[in-house]
CSV table of C-alpha atoms in Angstrom, one decimal:
chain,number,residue,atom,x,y,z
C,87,UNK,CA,-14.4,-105.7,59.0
C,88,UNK,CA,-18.1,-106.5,59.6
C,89,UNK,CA,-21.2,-104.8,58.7
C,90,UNK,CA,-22.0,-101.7,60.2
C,91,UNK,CA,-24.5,-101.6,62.8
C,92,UNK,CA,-28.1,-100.2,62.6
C,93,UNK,CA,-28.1,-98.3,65.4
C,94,UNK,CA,-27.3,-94.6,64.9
C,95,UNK,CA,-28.4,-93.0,68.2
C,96,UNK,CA,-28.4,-93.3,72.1
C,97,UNK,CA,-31.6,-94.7,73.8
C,98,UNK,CA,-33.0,-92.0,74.8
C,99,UNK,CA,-35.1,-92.7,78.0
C,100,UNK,CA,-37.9,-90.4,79.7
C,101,UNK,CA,-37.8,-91.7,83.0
C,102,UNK,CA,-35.6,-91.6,86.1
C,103,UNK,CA,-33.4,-94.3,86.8
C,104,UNK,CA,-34.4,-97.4,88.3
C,105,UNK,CA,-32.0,-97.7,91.3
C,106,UNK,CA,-33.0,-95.0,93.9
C,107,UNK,CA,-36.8,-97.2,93.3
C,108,UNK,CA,-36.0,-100.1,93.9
C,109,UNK,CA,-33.6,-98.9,96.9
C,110,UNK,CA,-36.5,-97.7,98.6
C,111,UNK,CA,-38.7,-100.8,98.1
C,112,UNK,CA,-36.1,-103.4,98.9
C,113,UNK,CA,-35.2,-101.0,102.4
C,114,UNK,CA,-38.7,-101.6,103.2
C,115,UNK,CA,-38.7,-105.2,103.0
C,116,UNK,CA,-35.7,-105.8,104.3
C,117,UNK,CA,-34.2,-103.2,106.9
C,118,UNK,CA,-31.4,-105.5,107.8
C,119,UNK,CA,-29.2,-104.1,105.0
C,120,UNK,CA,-28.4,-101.2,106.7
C,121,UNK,CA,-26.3,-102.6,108.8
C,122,UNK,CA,-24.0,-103.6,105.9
C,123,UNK,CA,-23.5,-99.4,105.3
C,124,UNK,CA,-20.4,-99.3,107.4
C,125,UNK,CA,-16.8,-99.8,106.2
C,126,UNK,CA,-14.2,-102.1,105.1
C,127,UNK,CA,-11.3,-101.4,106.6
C,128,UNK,CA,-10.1,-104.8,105.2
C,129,UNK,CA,-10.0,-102.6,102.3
C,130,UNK,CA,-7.0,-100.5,103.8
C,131,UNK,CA,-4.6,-103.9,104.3
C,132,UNK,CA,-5.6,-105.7,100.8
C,133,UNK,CA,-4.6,-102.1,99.2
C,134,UNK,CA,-1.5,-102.0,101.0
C,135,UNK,CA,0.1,-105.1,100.6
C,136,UNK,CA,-1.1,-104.6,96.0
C,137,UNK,CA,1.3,-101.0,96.1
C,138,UNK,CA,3.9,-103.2,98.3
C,139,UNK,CA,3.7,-105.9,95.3
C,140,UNK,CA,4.2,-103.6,92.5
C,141,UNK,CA,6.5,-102.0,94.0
C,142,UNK,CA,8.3,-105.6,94.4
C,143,UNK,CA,7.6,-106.2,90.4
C,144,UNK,CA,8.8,-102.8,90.1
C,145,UNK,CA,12.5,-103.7,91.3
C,146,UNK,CA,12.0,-107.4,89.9
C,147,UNK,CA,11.9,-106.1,86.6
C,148,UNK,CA,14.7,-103.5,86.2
C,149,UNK,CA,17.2,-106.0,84.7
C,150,UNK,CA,14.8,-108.1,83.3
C,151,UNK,CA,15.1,-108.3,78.9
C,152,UNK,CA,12.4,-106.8,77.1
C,153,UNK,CA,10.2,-109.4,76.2
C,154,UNK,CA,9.7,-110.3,79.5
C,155,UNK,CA,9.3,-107.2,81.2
C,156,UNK,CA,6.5,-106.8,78.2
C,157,UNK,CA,5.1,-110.3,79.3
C,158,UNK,CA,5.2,-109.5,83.3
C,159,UNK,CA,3.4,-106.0,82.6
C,160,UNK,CA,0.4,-107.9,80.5
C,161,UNK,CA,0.3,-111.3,82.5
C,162,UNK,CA,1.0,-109.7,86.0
C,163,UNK,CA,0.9,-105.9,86.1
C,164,UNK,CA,-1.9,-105.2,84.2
C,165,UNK,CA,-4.4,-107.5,86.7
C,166,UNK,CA,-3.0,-105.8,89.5
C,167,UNK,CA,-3.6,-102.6,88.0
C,168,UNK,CA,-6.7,-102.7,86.7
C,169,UNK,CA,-7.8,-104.2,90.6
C,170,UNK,CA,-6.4,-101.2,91.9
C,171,UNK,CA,-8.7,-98.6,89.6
C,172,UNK,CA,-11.5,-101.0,91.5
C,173,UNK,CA,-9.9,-100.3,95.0
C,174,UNK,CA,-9.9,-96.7,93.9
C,175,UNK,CA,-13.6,-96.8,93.0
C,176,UNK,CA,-14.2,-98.2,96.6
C,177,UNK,CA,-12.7,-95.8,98.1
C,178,UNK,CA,-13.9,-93.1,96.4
C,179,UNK,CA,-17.3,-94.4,97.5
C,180,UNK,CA,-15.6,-93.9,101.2
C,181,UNK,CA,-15.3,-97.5,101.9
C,182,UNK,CA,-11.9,-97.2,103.3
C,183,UNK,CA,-12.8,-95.0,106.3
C,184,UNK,CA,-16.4,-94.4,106.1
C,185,UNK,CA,-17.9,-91.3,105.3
C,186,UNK,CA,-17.2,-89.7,108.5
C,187,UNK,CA,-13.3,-89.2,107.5
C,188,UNK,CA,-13.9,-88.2,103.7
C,189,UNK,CA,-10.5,-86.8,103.7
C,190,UNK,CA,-9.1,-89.8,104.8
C,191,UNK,CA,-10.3,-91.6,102.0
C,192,UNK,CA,-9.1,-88.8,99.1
C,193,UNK,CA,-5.5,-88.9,100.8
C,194,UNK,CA,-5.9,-92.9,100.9
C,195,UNK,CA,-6.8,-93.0,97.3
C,196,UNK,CA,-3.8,-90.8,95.7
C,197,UNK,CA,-1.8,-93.2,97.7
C,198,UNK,CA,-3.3,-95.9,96.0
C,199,UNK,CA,-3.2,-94.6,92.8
C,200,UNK,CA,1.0,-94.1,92.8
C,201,UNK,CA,1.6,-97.9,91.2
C,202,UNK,CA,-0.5,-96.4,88.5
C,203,UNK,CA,2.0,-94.2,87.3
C,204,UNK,CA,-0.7,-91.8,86.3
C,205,UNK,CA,-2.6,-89.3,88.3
C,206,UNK,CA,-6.6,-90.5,88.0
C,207,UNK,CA,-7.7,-90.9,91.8
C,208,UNK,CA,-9.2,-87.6,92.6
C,209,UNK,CA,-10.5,-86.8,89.3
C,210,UNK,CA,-12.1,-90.1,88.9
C,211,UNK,CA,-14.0,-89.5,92.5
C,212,UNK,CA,-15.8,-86.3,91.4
C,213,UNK,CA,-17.0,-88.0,87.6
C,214,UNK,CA,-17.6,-91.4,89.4
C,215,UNK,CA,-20.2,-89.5,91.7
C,216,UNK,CA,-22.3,-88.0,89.0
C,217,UNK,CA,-22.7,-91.2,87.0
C,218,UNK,CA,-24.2,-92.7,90.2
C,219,UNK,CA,-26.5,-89.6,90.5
C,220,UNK,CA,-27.3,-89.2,87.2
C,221,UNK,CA,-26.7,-91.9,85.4
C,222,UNK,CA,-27.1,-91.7,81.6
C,223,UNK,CA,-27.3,-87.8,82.0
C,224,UNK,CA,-26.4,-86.5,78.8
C,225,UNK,CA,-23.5,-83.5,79.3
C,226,UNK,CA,-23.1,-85.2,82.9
C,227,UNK,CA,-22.5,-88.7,83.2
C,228,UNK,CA,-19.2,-89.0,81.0
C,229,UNK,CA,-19.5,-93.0,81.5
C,230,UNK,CA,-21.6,-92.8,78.3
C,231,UNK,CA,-19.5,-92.8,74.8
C,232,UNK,CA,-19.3,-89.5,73.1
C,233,UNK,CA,-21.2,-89.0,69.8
C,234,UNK,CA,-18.4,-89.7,67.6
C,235,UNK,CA,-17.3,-92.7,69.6
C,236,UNK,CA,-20.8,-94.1,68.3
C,237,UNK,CA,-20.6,-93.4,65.4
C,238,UNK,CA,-17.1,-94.0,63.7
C,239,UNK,CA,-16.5,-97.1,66.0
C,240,UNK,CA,-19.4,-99.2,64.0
C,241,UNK,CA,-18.1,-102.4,62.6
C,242,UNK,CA,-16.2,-105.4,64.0
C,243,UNK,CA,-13.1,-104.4,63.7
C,244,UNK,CA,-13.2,-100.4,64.7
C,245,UNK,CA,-15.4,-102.0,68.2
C,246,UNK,CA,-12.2,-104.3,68.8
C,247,UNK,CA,-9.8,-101.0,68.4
C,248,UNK,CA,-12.4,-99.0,70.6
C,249,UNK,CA,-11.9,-101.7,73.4
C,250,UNK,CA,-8.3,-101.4,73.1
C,251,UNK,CA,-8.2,-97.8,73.4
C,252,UNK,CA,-10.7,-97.5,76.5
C,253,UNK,CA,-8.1,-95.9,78.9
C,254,UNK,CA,-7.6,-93.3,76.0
C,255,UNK,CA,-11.5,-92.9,75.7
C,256,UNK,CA,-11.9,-92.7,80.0
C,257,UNK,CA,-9.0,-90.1,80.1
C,258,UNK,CA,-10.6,-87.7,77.1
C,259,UNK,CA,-13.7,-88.2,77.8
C,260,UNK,CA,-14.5,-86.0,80.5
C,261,UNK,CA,-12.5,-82.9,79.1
C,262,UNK,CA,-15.3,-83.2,75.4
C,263,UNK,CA,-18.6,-84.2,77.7
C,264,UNK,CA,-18.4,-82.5,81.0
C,265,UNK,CA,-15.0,-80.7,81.8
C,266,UNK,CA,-14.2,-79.3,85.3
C,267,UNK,CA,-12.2,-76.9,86.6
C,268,UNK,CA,-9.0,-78.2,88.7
C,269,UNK,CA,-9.2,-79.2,92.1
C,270,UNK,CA,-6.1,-78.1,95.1
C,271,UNK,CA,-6.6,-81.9,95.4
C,272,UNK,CA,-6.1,-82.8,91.6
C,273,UNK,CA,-2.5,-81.0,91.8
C,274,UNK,CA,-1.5,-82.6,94.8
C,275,UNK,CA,-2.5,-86.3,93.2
C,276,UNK,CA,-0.6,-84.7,90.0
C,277,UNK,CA,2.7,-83.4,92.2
C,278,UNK,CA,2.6,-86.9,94.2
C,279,UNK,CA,2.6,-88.9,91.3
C,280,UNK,CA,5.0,-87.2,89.2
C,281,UNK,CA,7.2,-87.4,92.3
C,282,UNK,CA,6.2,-91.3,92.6
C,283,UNK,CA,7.1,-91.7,88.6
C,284,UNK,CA,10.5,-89.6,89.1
C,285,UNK,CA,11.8,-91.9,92.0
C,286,UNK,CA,11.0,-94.7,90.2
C,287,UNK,CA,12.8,-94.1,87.5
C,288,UNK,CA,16.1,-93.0,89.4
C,289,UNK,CA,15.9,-96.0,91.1
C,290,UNK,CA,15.2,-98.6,89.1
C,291,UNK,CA,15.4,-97.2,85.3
C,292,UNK,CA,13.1,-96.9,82.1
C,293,UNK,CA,12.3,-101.2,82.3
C,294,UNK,CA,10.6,-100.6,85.9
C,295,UNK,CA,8.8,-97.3,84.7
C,296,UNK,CA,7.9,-99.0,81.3
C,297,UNK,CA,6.2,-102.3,83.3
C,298,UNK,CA,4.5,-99.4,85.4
C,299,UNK,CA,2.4,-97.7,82.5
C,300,UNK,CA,2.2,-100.3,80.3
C,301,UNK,CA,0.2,-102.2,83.1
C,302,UNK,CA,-1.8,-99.6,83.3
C,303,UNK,CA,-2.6,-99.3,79.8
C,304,UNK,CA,-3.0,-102.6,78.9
C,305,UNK,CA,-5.0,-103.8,81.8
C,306,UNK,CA,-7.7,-101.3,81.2
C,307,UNK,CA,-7.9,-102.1,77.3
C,308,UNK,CA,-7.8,-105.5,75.8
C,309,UNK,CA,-7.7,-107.6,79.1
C,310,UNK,CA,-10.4,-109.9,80.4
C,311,UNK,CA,-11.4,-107.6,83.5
C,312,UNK,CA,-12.4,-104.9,81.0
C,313,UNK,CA,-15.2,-106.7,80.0
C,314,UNK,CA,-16.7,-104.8,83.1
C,315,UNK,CA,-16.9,-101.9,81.2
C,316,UNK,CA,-19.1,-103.0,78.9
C,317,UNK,CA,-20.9,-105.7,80.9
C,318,UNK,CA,-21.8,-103.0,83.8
C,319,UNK,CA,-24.2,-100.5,81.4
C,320,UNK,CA,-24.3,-101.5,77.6
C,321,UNK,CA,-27.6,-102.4,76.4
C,322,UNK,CA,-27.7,-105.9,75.2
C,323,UNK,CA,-31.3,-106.3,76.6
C,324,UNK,CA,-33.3,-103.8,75.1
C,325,UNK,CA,-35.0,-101.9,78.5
C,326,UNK,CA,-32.1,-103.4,81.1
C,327,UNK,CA,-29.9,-100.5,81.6
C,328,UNK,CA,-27.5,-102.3,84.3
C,329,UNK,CA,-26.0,-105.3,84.3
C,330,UNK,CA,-24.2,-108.0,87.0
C,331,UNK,CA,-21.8,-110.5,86.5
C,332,UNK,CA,-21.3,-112.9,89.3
C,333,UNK,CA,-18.3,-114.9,87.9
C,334,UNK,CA,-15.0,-115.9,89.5
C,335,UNK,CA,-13.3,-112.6,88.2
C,336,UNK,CA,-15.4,-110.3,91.1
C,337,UNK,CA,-12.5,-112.4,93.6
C,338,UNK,CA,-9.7,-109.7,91.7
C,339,UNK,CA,-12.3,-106.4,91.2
C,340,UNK,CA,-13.8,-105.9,95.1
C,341,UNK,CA,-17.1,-107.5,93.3
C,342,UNK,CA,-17.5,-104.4,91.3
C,343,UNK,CA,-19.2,-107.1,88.9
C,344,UNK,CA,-22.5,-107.0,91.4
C,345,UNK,CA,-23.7,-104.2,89.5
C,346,UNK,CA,-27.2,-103.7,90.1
C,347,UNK,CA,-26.1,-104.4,93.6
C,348,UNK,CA,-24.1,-101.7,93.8
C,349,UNK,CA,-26.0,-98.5,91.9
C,350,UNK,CA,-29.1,-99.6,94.4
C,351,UNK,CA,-26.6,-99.6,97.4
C,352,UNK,CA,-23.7,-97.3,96.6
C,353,UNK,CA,-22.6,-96.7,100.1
C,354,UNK,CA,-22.2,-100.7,101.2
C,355,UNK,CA,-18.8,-101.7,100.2
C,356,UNK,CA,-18.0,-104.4,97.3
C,357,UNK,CA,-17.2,-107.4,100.1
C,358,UNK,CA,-21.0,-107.0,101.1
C,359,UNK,CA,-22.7,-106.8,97.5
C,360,UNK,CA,-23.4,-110.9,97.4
C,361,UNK,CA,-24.9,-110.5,101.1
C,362,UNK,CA,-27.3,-107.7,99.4
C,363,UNK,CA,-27.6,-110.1,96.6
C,364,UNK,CA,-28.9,-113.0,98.6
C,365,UNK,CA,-30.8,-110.8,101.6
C,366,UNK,CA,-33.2,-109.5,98.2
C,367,UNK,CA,-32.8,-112.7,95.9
C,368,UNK,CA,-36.2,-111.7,94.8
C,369,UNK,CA,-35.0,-108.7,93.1
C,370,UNK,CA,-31.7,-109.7,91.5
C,371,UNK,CA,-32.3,-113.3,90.4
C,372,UNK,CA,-34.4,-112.5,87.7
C,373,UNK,CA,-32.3,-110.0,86.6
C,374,UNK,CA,-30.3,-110.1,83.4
C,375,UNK,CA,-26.8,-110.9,84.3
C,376,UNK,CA,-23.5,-112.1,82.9
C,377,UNK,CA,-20.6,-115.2,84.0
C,378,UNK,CA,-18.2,-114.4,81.4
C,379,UNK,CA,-17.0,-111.3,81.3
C,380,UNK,CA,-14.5,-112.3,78.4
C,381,UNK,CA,-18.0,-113.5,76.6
C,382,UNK,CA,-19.2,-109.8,76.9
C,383,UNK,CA,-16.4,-108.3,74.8
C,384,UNK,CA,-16.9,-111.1,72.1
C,385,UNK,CA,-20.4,-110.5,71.8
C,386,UNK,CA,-19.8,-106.7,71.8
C,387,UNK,CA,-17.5,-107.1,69.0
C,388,UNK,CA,-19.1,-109.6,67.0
C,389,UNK,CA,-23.1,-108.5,67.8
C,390,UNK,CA,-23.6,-106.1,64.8
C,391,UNK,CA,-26.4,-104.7,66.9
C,392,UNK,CA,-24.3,-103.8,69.6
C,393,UNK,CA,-21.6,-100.5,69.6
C,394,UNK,CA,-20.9,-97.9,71.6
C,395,UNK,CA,-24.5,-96.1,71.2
C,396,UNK,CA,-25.9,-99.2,73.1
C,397,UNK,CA,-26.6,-96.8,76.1
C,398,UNK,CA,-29.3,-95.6,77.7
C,399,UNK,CA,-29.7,-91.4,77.8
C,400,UNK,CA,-31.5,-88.7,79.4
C,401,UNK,CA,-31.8,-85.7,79.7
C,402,UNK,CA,-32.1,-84.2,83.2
C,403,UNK,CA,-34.3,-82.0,84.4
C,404,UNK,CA,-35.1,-79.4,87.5
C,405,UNK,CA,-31.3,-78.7,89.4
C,406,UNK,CA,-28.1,-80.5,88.8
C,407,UNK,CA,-25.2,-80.7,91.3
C,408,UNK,CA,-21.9,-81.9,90.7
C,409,UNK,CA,-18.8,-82.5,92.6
């Protein structure tokens, strides 16, 4: 089981976030970034041609037996999946269409978000925006584990069951830290996707929808990519509240792994992050940063001084504005 760990509270934190900082000082130094804040409509096709190739796996499954519609979902199903949450966390930065056509990018996004089989595109943009605002806020920022989280999941092997339940811990989260009232745009994401999920079904049958949320659900728990989760924010550095991983995995999550890069530069899109990382070498190389993302979950389960309260928190002060 392993011992429990010693830590029994958040790190609590008194000062603002680094990223807004250091923004501002690499800008100065080199104005030439800007240029990368435009964006990707590369984006658009790549996302395109993922639905298109679920949807083929979709049909390729439906007569498929069991085991093998259970292998296809983990091996296959579950990388594309958990790629397309990172297309959806482009795009909710507006990377699709640029800020200019906002809408655009919500409409783009529930359309990316049908393969899913669950509803998670809109919601996630409103949450998604507050962690990069205030990041670590306590009662705002629902990226950080809730108090019980912390606590029970303490030893070895409650941190490995904690890792395989992440999509349940992302999709409760919000309604215990932070819970918002519905959006007109949440029910049409809802309505489109339980239309999605219906014409699946009558077309191809329970094998097809099966592959569908099981893809989802275990490509966001126990699955290499989810190391991200942890690797992004979780304090294995005592002081170092953000994290990068430059390994070969960024090629399959729109280099959501260029962390630091991306809290300092939200509105550049993930194909630009290693330019940013190479136009301010200075300020990344000396960074703490990760190549193994499947290295991060061992360590997390394994470190005894590492669990879910390995986060940085604040509380916020003077006026808070949410989505």
């Amino acid at each position: 089981m392993g011992n429990t760990v010693a830590r029994e509270d958040f790190e609590w934190v008194y000062t603002d976030q680094p990223h807004a900082d250091r923004r501002k000082e690499i800008l100065a130094k080199h104005p030439e970034i800007k240029a990368l804040m435009k964006p990707d409509y590369n984006l658009i096709w790549v996302v395109v041609l993922m639905v298109l190739a679920q949807l083929t796996a979709f049909y390729l499954v439906k007569d498929l037996d069991w085991k093998w519609v259970v292998f296809w979902a983990y091996v296959f199903g579950s990388c594309i999946s958990h790629s397309m949450t990172l297309a959806i966390h482009e795009i909710s930065h507006n990377s699709a269409f640029g800020n200019s056509k906002a809408m655009w990018n919500r409409w783009f996004g529930i359309f990316a978000n049908l393969p899913l089989g669950l509803p998670y595109s809109i919601s996630f943009k409103r949450y998604h925006m507050d962690h990069h605002r205030y990041l670590g806020g306590d009662g705002i920022d629902v990226d950080i584990p809730t108090n019980f989280e912390g606590w029970f999941f303490c030893t070895r092997f409650r941190k490995f069951i904690w890792i395989v339940l992440q999509p349940f811990f992302y999709a409760i989260r919000p309604l215990c830290i932070n819970p918002k009232p519905i959006t007109r745009l949440e029910i049409i994401n809802l309505m489109a996707q339980v239309v999605f999920d219906v014409a699946i079904y009558y077309l191809w049958g329970v094998k097809s929808m099966f592959y569908m949320l099981a893809g989802s659900v275990l490509g966001l728990g126990l699955h290499p990519i989810s190391g991200h989760f942890i690797a992004e924010h979780y304090m294995f550095l005592k002081g170092h509240e953000t994290y990068s991983y430059y390994g070969p995995l960024n090629l399959l999550t729109f280099n959501v792994g260029y962390h630091n890069e991306h809290h300092d530069f939200p509105n550049i899109p993930g194909k630009s992050l290693p330019l940013v990382k190479k136009i301010a070498a200075e300020y990344y190389d000396n960074l703490p940063q990760y190549n193994s993302w499947i290295k991060v979950l061992y360590d997390f389960v394994m470190d005894d001084t590492i669990s879910p309260y390995s986060r940085m928190k604040r509380q916020l002060k003077g006026e808070v504005k949410q989505d």
